[in-house]
Coordinates of C-alpha atoms in Angstrom, one line a residue:
M1 CA 69.5 90.4 158.2
R2 CA 73.2 90.0 158.9
F3 CA 75.6 92.9 159.1
T4 CA 79.3 92.8 158.6
D5 CA 81.7 94.1 161.3
D6 CA 82.9 96.6 158.8
F7 CA 79.4 98.0 158.1
L8 CA 78.6 98.2 161.9
R9 CA 82.0 100.0 162.4
Q10 CA 81.1 102.6 159.7
V11 CA 77.8 103.3 161.3
R12 CA 79.3 103.8 164.7
D13 CA 82.0 106.1 163.2
R14 CA 79.4 108.3 161.6
V15 CA 76.8 108.6 164.4
S16 CA 77.8 110.2 167.7
I17 CA 76.4 108.3 170.6
A18 CA 76.4 111.5 172.6
D19 CA 74.5 113.4 170.0
Y20 CA 71.9 110.6 169.8
A21 CA 71.6 110.3 173.6
G22 CA 71.5 114.0 174.1
R23 CA 68.3 114.3 172.1
R24 CA 66.6 112.2 174.9
L25 CA 68.6 113.1 178.0
T26 CA 69.5 116.2 179.9
W27 CA 73.3 116.4 180.5
D28 CA 74.5 117.2 184.0
K29 CA 76.3 120.5 183.4
R30 CA 78.5 120.1 186.5
K31 CA 80.0 116.7 185.5
T32 CA 79.8 116.9 181.7
R33 CA 82.8 117.9 179.7
P34 CA 81.9 118.2 176.0
S35 CA 85.4 119.1 174.9
A36 CA 86.6 115.8 176.3
G37 CA 83.6 113.8 174.9
D38 CA 82.7 113.0 178.5
Y39 CA 78.9 113.2 179.2
W40 CA 76.8 112.5 182.3
A41 CA 73.1 112.3 182.9
C42 CA 70.5 110.7 185.2
C43 CA 70.0 107.1 183.9
P44 CA 66.9 106.6 181.7
F45 CA 66.6 103.0 182.8
H46 CA 66.2 103.5 186.6
Q47 CA 65.1 106.2 189.1
E48 CA 68.0 108.3 190.5
K49 CA 68.7 111.9 191.6
S50 CA 72.4 112.1 190.8
A51 CA 73.9 111.5 187.4
S52 CA 75.4 108.1 187.1
F53 CA 74.8 107.4 183.4
H54 CA 78.1 108.0 181.6
V55 CA 78.7 108.3 177.9
L56 CA 82.2 108.3 176.3
D57 CA 81.7 109.7 172.8
A58 CA 85.1 108.9 171.5
K59 CA 84.7 105.2 172.3
G60 CA 81.0 105.2 171.4
I61 CA 79.9 103.5 174.6
F62 CA 77.6 104.1 177.6
N63 CA 77.7 102.8 181.2
C64 CA 75.4 103.4 184.1
F65 CA 77.2 103.0 187.5
G66 CA 73.9 102.8 189.2
C67 CA 72.1 99.9 187.5
G68 CA 74.9 98.4 185.5
E69 CA 73.4 98.9 182.0
K70 CA 76.1 99.3 179.4
G71 CA 76.7 99.0 175.7
D72 CA 77.3 100.8 172.4
L73 CA 75.2 102.9 170.1
F74 CA 73.0 100.1 168.9
G75 CA 72.5 98.8 172.5
L76 CA 71.4 102.2 173.6
A77 CA 68.9 102.5 170.8
M78 CA 67.5 99.1 171.6
R79 CA 67.0 99.9 175.2
L80 CA 65.7 103.5 174.7
E81 CA 63.3 102.7 171.9
G82 CA 62.5 99.0 172.4
L83 CA 64.1 98.0 169.1
S84 CA 65.5 94.7 167.9
F85 CA 69.2 94.7 166.9
P86 CA 68.4 94.9 163.1
E87 CA 65.9 97.7 163.7
A88 CA 68.5 99.6 165.8
V89 CA 71.2 99.2 163.1
T90 CA 68.7 100.2 160.4
Q91 CA 67.7 103.4 162.3
M92 CA 71.3 104.4 163.0
A93 CA 72.3 103.7 159.4
E94 CA 69.5 106.0 158.2
R95 CA 70.9 108.7 160.6
A96 CA 74.3 108.2 159.0
G97 CA 72.9 108.4 155.5
M98 CA 74.1 104.9 154.7
A99 CA 72.3 102.3 152.6
L100 CA 71.7 99.0 154.1
P101 CA 73.4 95.9 152.7
K102 CA 71.0 94.1 150.4
D103 CA 71.3 90.3 151.0
E104 CA 74.0 88.0 152.2
Y105 CA 75.3 87.2 148.7
E106 CA 75.4 90.8 147.5
N107 CA 76.9 91.8 150.9
R108 CA 79.6 89.2 150.6
E109 CA 80.2 90.3 147.0
E110 CA 80.5 93.9 148.0
N111 CA 82.9 93.1 150.8
D112 CA 85.1 91.0 148.4
Q113 CA 85.2 94.0 146.1
R114 CA 86.2 96.4 148.9
K115 CA 89.0 94.0 149.8
R116 CA 90.2 94.0 146.3
L117 CA 90.2 97.8 146.1
Q118 CA 92.1 97.9 149.4
Q119 CA 94.6 95.4 148.1
A120 CA 95.1 97.5 144.9
A121 CA 95.6 100.7 147.0
A122 CA 98.2 98.9 149.2
R123 CA 100.1 97.6 146.2
A124 CA 100.1 101.0 144.6
A125 CA 101.4 102.5 147.8
Q126 CA 104.4 100.2 147.7
F127 CA 105.0 100.9 144.1
Y128 CA 105.0 104.7 144.9
R129 CA 107.4 104.2 147.8
D130 CA 109.8 102.2 145.6
A131 CA 109.6 104.8 142.9
L132 CA 110.7 107.5 145.3
R133 CA 113.9 105.6 146.1
S134 CA 114.6 104.8 142.5
S135 CA 116.9 106.6 140.1
G136 CA 113.9 108.5 138.7
G137 CA 113.0 109.9 142.1
A138 CA 115.9 112.4 142.5
E139 CA 113.8 115.6 142.1
A140 CA 111.2 114.4 144.6
R141 CA 113.8 113.3 147.1
K142 CA 115.5 116.8 146.8
Y143 CA 112.1 118.5 147.4
L144 CA 111.4 116.4 150.5
Q145 CA 115.0 116.7 151.9
Q146 CA 114.7 120.5 151.6
R147 CA 111.8 120.2 154.0
G148 CA 113.7 118.1 156.4
L149 CA 112.2 114.8 155.3
G150 CA 114.6 111.9 154.8
P151 CA 114.2 108.2 154.2
D152 CA 113.0 107.4 157.7
E153 CA 110.2 110.0 157.3
W154 CA 109.2 108.7 153.9
E155 CA 108.7 105.3 155.4
R156 CA 107.0 106.5 158.6
F157 CA 104.5 108.8 156.8
G158 CA 103.9 106.7 153.7
I159 CA 105.4 109.2 151.2
G160 CA 106.0 108.1 147.6
L161 CA 106.3 109.2 144.0
A162 CA 104.0 108.8 141.0
P163 CA 106.4 109.0 138.1
D164 CA 105.8 111.2 135.1
E165 CA 104.3 108.4 132.9
W166 CA 100.8 107.9 131.6
T167 CA 100.2 104.3 132.7
W168 CA 103.0 103.6 135.2
V169 CA 100.9 102.3 138.1
L170 CA 98.2 101.0 135.8
D171 CA 100.6 98.6 134.1
R172 CA 102.1 97.4 137.3
L173 CA 98.8 96.7 138.9
K174 CA 97.6 94.8 135.8
G175 CA 100.8 92.8 136.1
E176 CA 99.7 91.9 139.7
G177 CA 96.4 90.5 138.4
F178 CA 94.1 93.5 139.0
T179 CA 91.6 94.3 136.3
L180 CA 91.2 97.7 134.7
E181 CA 87.8 98.0 136.3
E182 CA 89.3 97.4 139.8
I183 CA 92.1 99.9 139.3
V184 CA 89.7 102.6 138.2
A185 CA 87.3 101.7 141.0
A186 CA 90.1 102.2 143.5
G187 CA 90.7 105.7 142.1
L188 CA 94.2 104.8 140.8
A189 CA 93.4 105.3 137.1
R190 CA 90.7 106.9 135.1
E191 CA 88.9 105.8 132.0
G192 CA 89.8 107.5 128.8
E193 CA 87.2 109.5 127.0
E194 CA 85.9 108.8 123.5
G195 CA 87.7 105.5 123.2
R196 CA 91.0 106.8 124.5
R197 CA 93.1 104.5 126.8
A198 CA 92.9 104.7 130.5
I199 CA 95.6 106.7 132.3
D200 CA 97.0 107.0 135.8
T201 CA 95.3 109.4 138.2
F202 CA 98.6 110.6 139.6
R203 CA 101.6 111.5 137.4
N204 CA 104.8 113.4 138.3
R205 CA 103.6 114.0 141.9
I206 CA 104.7 113.2 145.4
T207 CA 102.1 110.9 147.0
F208 CA 100.8 110.8 150.6
E209 CA 98.9 107.7 151.7
I210 CA 95.4 108.4 153.2
G211 CA 94.1 105.8 155.6
D212 CA 90.7 105.0 157.1
P213 CA 90.2 105.1 160.9
S214 CA 91.8 101.6 161.2
G215 CA 94.8 102.7 159.2
K216 CA 94.1 100.8 156.0
I217 CA 95.2 102.7 152.9
I218 CA 92.1 103.8 151.0
A219 CA 93.3 106.8 148.9
F220 CA 96.2 109.2 148.1
G221 CA 96.9 112.9 148.2
A222 CA 99.5 114.1 145.7
R223 CA 101.6 117.2 145.3
A224 CA 102.8 118.3 141.9
L225 CA 106.5 118.5 141.2
A226 CA 106.0 120.7 138.1
K227 CA 105.8 124.4 138.9
D228 CA 103.3 125.0 136.1
A229 CA 100.9 122.3 137.2
K230 CA 97.3 123.4 137.1
A231 CA 96.7 122.1 140.6
K232 CA 99.4 121.9 143.2
Y233 CA 97.5 119.3 145.2
I234 CA 95.0 116.7 144.1
N235 CA 93.4 113.8 145.8
S236 CA 91.9 110.4 144.8
P237 CA 88.4 110.6 143.4
E238 CA 85.4 109.4 145.5
T239 CA 85.3 105.6 145.6
A240 CA 83.7 102.8 147.4
L241 CA 86.5 103.1 149.9
Y242 CA 87.0 106.9 150.1
S243 CA 84.7 109.8 150.7
K244 CA 86.9 112.9 151.3
S245 CA 84.2 114.7 153.4
R246 CA 84.3 111.9 156.0
V247 CA 88.1 111.3 156.2
L248 CA 90.8 113.1 158.1
Y249 CA 94.5 112.6 157.1
R250 CA 96.4 110.4 159.7
L251 CA 93.5 110.2 162.1
K252 CA 94.5 106.7 163.4
Q253 CA 98.1 107.9 164.1
A254 CA 96.8 111.1 165.7
R255 CA 94.5 109.3 168.1
E256 CA 97.3 107.0 169.2
L257 CA 99.7 109.9 169.8
L258 CA 96.9 111.9 171.6
A259 CA 96.5 108.9 174.0
K260 CA 100.2 108.8 174.6
T261 CA 100.8 112.5 175.1
K262 CA 97.6 113.2 177.0
A263 CA 97.3 116.5 175.1
P264 CA 94.2 118.6 175.4
G265 CA 93.0 117.6 171.9
L266 CA 93.9 117.2 168.2
V267 CA 95.5 119.9 166.1
V268 CA 93.9 120.4 162.7
G269 CA 96.4 121.5 160.0
E270 CA 95.8 122.6 156.5
G271 CA 97.7 120.0 154.5
Y272 CA 99.8 116.9 154.5
L273 CA 103.1 118.5 155.2
D274 CA 101.7 120.5 158.1
V275 CA 100.4 117.3 159.7
I276 CA 103.8 115.6 159.2
A277 CA 105.6 118.6 160.8
F278 CA 103.2 118.5 163.8
E279 CA 103.6 114.8 164.3
R280 CA 107.4 115.0 164.1
A281 CA 107.2 117.5 166.9
G282 CA 105.2 115.1 169.0
I283 CA 101.9 116.9 168.4
A284 CA 98.8 114.8 167.4
A285 CA 97.5 116.4 164.2
V286 CA 95.1 115.7 161.3
A287 CA 94.0 117.5 158.2
P288 CA 91.0 117.6 155.8
C289 CA 91.8 116.1 152.4
G290 CA 91.4 119.1 150.1
T291 CA 88.1 120.3 151.4
A292 CA 86.7 122.7 154.0
L293 CA 85.9 120.8 157.2
T294 CA 82.5 119.1 157.1
E295 CA 80.1 118.2 159.9
E296 CA 81.2 114.5 159.6
Q297 CA 84.9 115.5 160.1
M298 CA 83.9 117.8 163.0
Q299 CA 82.3 114.8 164.7
L300 CA 85.5 112.7 164.2
L301 CA 87.5 115.5 165.8
W302 CA 85.5 115.9 169.0
R303 CA 84.9 112.2 169.3
S304 CA 88.6 111.7 169.3
G305 CA 88.7 113.6 172.6
G306 CA 89.6 117.0 173.8
E307 CA 89.5 120.5 172.5
P308 CA 90.7 120.9 168.9
V309 CA 93.1 123.6 167.8
F310 CA 92.7 124.8 164.2
C311 CA 95.9 125.9 162.5
F312 CA 95.1 127.2 159.0
D313 CA 96.3 130.2 157.0
G314 CA 97.4 132.9 159.4
D315 CA 94.2 135.1 159.3
A316 CA 90.6 134.8 160.3
A317 CA 89.5 134.6 156.7
G318 CA 91.7 131.5 156.1
A319 CA 90.4 129.7 159.1
E320 CA 86.8 130.7 158.4
S321 CA 87.1 129.3 154.8
Q322 CA 88.5 126.0 156.0
L323 CA 85.7 125.7 158.6
G324 CA 83.0 126.1 156.0
G325 CA 82.1 129.7 157.0
A326 CA 83.3 131.9 154.2
G327 CA 81.4 133.6 151.4
P328 CA 77.7 134.4 150.9
D329 CA 76.7 130.8 151.2
P330 CA 78.5 129.3 154.2
D331 CA 78.0 125.7 155.4
W332 CA 75.5 126.4 158.1
E333 CA 75.3 122.8 159.2
T334 CA 79.0 122.6 160.0
L335 CA 78.9 126.0 161.7
A336 CA 75.9 125.1 163.7
W337 CA 77.6 121.9 164.9
L338 CA 80.6 124.0 165.9
R339 CA 78.4 126.2 168.0
R340 CA 76.9 123.2 169.7
V341 CA 80.2 121.8 170.8
T342 CA 81.3 125.2 171.9
E343 CA 85.0 124.7 172.5
A344 CA 87.9 125.1 170.1
R345 CA 90.8 127.4 169.4
I346 CA 92.6 129.0 166.5
A347 CA 96.4 129.1 166.3
D348 CA 97.8 131.8 164.0
L349 CA 100.8 130.4 162.0
K350 CA 101.8 133.1 159.5
G351 CA 103.6 132.7 156.2
D352 CA 104.0 130.1 153.5
D353 CA 105.2 126.6 154.7
S354 CA 105.5 128.1 158.2
T355 CA 104.5 124.9 160.0
A356 CA 107.3 122.9 158.6
Q357 CA 109.8 125.7 159.4
L358 CA 108.9 126.2 163.1
T359 CA 110.8 124.4 165.8
R360 CA 109.0 122.0 168.1
E361 CA 108.9 124.4 171.0
A362 CA 107.6 127.2 168.7
L363 CA 104.8 124.9 167.4
R364 CA 103.8 124.0 170.9
R365 CA 103.9 127.7 172.0
E366 CA 101.7 128.8 169.1
I367 CA 99.2 126.0 169.7
R368 CA 98.9 126.8 173.5
S369 CA 98.3 130.5 172.7
G370 CA 95.5 129.9 170.2
P371 CA 92.5 132.1 171.0
P372 CA 88.9 131.0 171.4
H373 CA 86.5 131.0 168.4
P374 CA 84.8 134.4 168.0
F375 CA 84.6 134.3 164.2
W376 CA 81.9 131.6 164.0
E377 CA 80.0 133.1 166.9
R378 CA 79.6 136.1 164.5
R379 CA 78.6 133.8 161.7
L380 CA 76.0 132.1 163.8
S381 CA 74.0 135.1 164.7
A382 CA 71.7 134.1 161.8
P383 CA 69.9 132.2 160.4
W384 CA 70.2 129.4 162.9
T385 CA 68.2 129.2 166.1
L386 CA 69.8 126.5 168.3

């Protein structure tokens, strides 16, 4: 069976090589730094007394400085379990909860469809950007400028406007040769009920482009301009491109900034404008897309390197809710995963829109002073035994 590069990348993104290796190896506590995604153990492939087997979780690779064995997640599974490459990919895909591609023809057809959906999303993004700069974008421009965001920031952060029309982007995408089925499949429009016409997903909203780990546009977040809107923020629906539980807003850009600044780790904000404020201040930041953080998103955070800082509503309850730990039925899988990685901090930013209002130095000061994570230690006293 042949696997596309995109499929293999998705599997690697969803399965932590350190988590997989850690089920078979004992990490050297003196050399291992989980907060940095840096793991050491005695090599499983040759006899040794000191740990020379090195795993870099963020890069998804291993290297033994003793015997020279090295590779990625699939190579490690092949060596540890005596698997062929297709068997290793199959096993890791099952761990990731991903269905295997069926056959070469269907696989090619699926890839072609994904490319069309990505093209539709990219064209919609340009339409939204143009609309923000048009005569009909005055209200949206005023809102953004009140928050210190001018034309340079609109371009840099992929901010646009979905006009207050029922089929604005739908009509434009059809004019570019996209079918209704493709536009709906990309999450840009939704089918009408009971024979009614299809309509745009986003109307009268400021749009924020959401990218995959490689930076390709796969979805949008959108803030209402109308004060009486039922939902201030909405996101694209689940599509073949976009699963909001597995995506972090501006992850690609945050990883690049983290590498440049050599900061201790990523900052996790609550929303799009928070992340933009952090990034403008030179701070590598991401945000969940309208959900409490999931286990998959936690893995992305720690695999990006360093010790995350969580900046949510300015109280423990707000942070606990975003981390999946609020209410009588918390997300125990996410909380258990947090307990396993052990290191993170909470920064307390009080007040509405406070992130955007704080100065660069104030943001950095608040992040540095973030306390450890006692609230989920309390949550994890039961029912998990780890």
